[in-house]
PDB file of C-alpha atoms in Angstrom:
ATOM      1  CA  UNK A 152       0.000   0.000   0.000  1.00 56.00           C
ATOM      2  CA  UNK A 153       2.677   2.466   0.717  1.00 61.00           C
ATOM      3  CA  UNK A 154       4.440   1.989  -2.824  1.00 59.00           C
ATOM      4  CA  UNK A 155       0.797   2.017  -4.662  1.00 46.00           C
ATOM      5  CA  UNK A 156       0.043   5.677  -3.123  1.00 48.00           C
ATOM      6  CA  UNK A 157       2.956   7.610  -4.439  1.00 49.00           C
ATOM      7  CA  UNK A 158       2.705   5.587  -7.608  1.00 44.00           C
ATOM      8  CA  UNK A 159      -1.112   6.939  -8.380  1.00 50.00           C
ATOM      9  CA  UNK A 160       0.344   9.997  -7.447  1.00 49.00           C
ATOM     10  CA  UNK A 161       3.407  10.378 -10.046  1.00 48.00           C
ATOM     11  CA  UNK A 162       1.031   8.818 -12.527  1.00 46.00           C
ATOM     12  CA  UNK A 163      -1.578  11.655 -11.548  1.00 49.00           C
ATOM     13  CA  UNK A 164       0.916  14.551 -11.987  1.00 49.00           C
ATOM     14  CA  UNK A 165       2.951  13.473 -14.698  1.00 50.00           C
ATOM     15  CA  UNK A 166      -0.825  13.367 -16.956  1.00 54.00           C
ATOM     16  CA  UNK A 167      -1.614  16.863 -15.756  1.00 70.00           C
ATOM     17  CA  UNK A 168       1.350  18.382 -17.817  1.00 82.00           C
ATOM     18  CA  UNK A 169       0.050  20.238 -21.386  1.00 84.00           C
ATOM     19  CA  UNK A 170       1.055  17.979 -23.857  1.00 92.00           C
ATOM     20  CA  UNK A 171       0.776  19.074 -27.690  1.00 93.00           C
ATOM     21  CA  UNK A 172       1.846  17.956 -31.322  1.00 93.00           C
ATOM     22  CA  UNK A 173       1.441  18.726 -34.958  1.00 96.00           C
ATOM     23  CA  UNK A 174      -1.095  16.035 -37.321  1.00 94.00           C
ATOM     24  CA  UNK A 175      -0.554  15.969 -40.658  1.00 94.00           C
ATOM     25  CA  UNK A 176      -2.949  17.668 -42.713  1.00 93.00           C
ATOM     26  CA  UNK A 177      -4.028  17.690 -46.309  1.00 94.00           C
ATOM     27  CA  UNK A 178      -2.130  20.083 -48.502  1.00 93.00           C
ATOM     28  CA  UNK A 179       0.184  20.348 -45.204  1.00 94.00           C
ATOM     29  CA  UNK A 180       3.831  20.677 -45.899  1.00 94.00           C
ATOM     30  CA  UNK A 181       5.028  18.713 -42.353  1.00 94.00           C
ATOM     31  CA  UNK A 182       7.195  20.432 -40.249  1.00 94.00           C
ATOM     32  CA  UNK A 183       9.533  22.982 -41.249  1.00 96.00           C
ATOM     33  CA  UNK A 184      12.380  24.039 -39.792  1.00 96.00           C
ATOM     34  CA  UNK A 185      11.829  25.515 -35.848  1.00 97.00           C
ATOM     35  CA  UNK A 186      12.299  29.006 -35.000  1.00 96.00           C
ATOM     36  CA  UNK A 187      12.633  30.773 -31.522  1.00 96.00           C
ATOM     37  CA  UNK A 188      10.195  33.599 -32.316  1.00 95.00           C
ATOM     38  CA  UNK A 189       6.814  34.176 -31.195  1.00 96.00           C
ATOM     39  CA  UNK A 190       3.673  32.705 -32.922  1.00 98.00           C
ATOM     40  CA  UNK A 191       0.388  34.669 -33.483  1.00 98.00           C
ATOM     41  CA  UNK A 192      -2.760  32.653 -32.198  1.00 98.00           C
ATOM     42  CA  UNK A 193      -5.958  33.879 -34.007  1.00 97.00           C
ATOM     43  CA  UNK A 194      -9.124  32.360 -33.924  1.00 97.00           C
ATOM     44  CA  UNK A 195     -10.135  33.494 -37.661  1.00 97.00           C
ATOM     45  CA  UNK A 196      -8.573  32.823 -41.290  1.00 96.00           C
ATOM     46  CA  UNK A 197      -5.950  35.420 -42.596  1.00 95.00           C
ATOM     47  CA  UNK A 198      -6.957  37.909 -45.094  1.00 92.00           C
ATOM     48  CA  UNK A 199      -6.632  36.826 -48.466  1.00 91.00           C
ATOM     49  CA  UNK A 200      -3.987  39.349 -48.883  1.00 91.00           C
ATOM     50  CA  UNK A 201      -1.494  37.866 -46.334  1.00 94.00           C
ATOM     51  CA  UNK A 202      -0.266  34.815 -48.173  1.00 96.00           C
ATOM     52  CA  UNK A 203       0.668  31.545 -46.192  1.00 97.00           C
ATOM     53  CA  UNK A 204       2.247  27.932 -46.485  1.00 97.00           C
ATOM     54  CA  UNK A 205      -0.247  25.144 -44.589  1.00 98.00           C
ATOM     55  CA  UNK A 206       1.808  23.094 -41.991  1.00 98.00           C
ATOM     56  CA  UNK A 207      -0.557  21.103 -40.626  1.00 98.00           C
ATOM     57  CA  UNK A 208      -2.892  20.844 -37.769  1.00 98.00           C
ATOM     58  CA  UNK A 209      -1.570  22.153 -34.015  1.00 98.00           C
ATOM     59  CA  UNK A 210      -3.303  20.316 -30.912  1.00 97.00           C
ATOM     60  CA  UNK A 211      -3.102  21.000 -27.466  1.00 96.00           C
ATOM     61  CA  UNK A 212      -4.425  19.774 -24.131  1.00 94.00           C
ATOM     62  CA  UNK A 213      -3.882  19.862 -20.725  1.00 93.00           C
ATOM     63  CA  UNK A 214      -6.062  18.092 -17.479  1.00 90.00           C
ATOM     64  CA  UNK A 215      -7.301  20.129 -14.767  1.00 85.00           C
ATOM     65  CA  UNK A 216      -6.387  22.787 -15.705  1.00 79.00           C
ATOM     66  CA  UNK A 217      -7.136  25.966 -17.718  1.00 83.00           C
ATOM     67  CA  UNK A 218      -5.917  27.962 -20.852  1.00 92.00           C
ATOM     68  CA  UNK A 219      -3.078  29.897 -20.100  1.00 93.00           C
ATOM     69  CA  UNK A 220      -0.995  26.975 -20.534  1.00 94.00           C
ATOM     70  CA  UNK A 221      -2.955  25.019 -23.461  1.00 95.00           C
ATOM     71  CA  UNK A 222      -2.233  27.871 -25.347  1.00 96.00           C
ATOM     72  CA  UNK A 223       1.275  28.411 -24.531  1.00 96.00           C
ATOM     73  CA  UNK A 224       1.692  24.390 -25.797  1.00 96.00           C
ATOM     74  CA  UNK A 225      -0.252  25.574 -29.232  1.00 97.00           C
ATOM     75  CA  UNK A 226       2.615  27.981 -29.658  1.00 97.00           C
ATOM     76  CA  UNK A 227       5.199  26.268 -28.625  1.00 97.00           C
ATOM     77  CA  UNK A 228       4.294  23.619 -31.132  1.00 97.00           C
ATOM     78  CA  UNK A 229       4.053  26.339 -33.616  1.00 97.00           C
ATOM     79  CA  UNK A 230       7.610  27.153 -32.977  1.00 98.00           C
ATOM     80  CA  UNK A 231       8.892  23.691 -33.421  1.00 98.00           C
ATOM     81  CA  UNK A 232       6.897  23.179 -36.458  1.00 98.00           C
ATOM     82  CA  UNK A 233       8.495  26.401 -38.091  1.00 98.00           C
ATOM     83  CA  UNK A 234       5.206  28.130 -38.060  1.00 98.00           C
ATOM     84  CA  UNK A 235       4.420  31.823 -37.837  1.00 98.00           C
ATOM     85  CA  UNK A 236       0.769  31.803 -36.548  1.00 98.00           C
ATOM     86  CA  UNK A 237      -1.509  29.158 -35.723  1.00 98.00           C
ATOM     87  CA  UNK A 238      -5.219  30.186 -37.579  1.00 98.00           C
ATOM     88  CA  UNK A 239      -8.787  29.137 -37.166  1.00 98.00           C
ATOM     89  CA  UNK A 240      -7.680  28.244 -33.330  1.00 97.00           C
ATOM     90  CA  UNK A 241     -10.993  26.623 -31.300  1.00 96.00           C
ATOM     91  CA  UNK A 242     -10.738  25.942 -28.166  1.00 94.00           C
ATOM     92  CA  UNK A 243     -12.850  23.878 -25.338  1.00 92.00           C
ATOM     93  CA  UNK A 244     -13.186  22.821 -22.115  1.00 90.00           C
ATOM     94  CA  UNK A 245     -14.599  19.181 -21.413  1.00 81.00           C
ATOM     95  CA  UNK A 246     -15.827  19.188 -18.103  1.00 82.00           C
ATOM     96  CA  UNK A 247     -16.779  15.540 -17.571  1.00 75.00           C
ATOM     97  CA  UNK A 248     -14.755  12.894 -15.260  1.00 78.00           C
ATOM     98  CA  UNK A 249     -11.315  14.176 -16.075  1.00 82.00           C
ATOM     99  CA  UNK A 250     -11.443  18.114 -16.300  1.00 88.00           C
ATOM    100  CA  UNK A 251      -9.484  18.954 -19.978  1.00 89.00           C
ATOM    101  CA  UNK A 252      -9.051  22.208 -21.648  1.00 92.00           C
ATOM    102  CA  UNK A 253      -7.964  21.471 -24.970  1.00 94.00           C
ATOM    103  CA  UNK A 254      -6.960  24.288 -28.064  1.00 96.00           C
ATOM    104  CA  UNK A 255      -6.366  23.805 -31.870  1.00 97.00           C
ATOM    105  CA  UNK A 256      -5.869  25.227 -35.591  1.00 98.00           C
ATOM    106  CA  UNK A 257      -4.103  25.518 -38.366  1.00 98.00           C
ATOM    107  CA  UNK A 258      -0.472  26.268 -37.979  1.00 98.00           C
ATOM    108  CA  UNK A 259       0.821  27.924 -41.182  1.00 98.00           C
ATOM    109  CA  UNK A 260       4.095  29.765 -42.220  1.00 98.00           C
ATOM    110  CA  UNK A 261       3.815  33.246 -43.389  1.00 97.00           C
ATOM    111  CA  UNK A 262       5.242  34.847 -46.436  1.00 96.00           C
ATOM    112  CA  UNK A 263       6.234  37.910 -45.199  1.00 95.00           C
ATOM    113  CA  UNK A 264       5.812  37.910 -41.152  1.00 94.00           C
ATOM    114  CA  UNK A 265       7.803  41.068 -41.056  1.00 93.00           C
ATOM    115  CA  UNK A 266       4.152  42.834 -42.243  1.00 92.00           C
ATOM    116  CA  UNK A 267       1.828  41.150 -40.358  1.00 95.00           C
ATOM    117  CA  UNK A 268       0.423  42.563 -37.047  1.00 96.00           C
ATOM    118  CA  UNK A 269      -0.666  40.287 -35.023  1.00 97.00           C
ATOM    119  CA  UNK A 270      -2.927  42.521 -32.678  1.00 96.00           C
ATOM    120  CA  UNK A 271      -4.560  44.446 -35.309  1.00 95.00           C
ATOM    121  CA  UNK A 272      -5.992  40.961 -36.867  1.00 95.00           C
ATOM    122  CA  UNK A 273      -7.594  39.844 -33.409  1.00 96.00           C
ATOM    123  CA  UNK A 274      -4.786  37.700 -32.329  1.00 97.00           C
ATOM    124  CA  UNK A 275      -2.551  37.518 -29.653  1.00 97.00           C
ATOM    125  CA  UNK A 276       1.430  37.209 -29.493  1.00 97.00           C
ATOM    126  CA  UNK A 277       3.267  34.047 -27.556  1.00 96.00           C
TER     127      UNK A 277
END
């Protein structure tokens, strides 16, 4: 019994961490190479004007717990997946028998990132 308690406990914190990762996604390039910058997180498209390279698909989650660090994962994936914004993000809390707040979108490169404000489209720097 006394091995079995901190054992359900390590197990218990070591799932509460925010884990992410990039899916593959039709038209997707993969991964390109990672970058130390920040990454945009919008929750609409880009303008037609501001031209973009698809990555893929960025996914994020973390159990009981809330946002701030679900979306910190997003971009952090973002980074590692050479991307300059992550676009169409959703993002959800499941509230059922394991509390889970999870975040996703689109994480594409940008064509010329040296142009594009971030706050003016809605989004938010990480």
């Amino acid at each position: 019994m006394r091995t079995v308690v901190p054992l359900i406990m390590i197990v218990l914190l070591t799932g509460c961490a925010a884990k992410s990762y990039l899916q593959q996604w039709q038209g997707g390039t993969g991964a390109l190479t990672p970058h130390a910058g920040p990454v945009c997180l919008l929750t609409t498209p880009l303008s037609p004007s501001q031209p973009s390279t698809l990555i893929g698909r960025a996914v994020a989650s973390k159990f009981f717990g809330g946002f701030a660090e679900t979306f910190l994962a997003l971009a952090n994936t973002g980074r590692q997946s050479g991307a300059d914004a992550i676009i169409d993000m959703s993002s959800r809390y499941r509230p059922l028998l394991i509390p889970r707040a999870q975040a996703y979108g689109m994480a594409v490169k940008l064509a010329h990132p040296e142009s594009f404000n971030c706050t003016a489209a809605g989004g938010k720097m990480y």
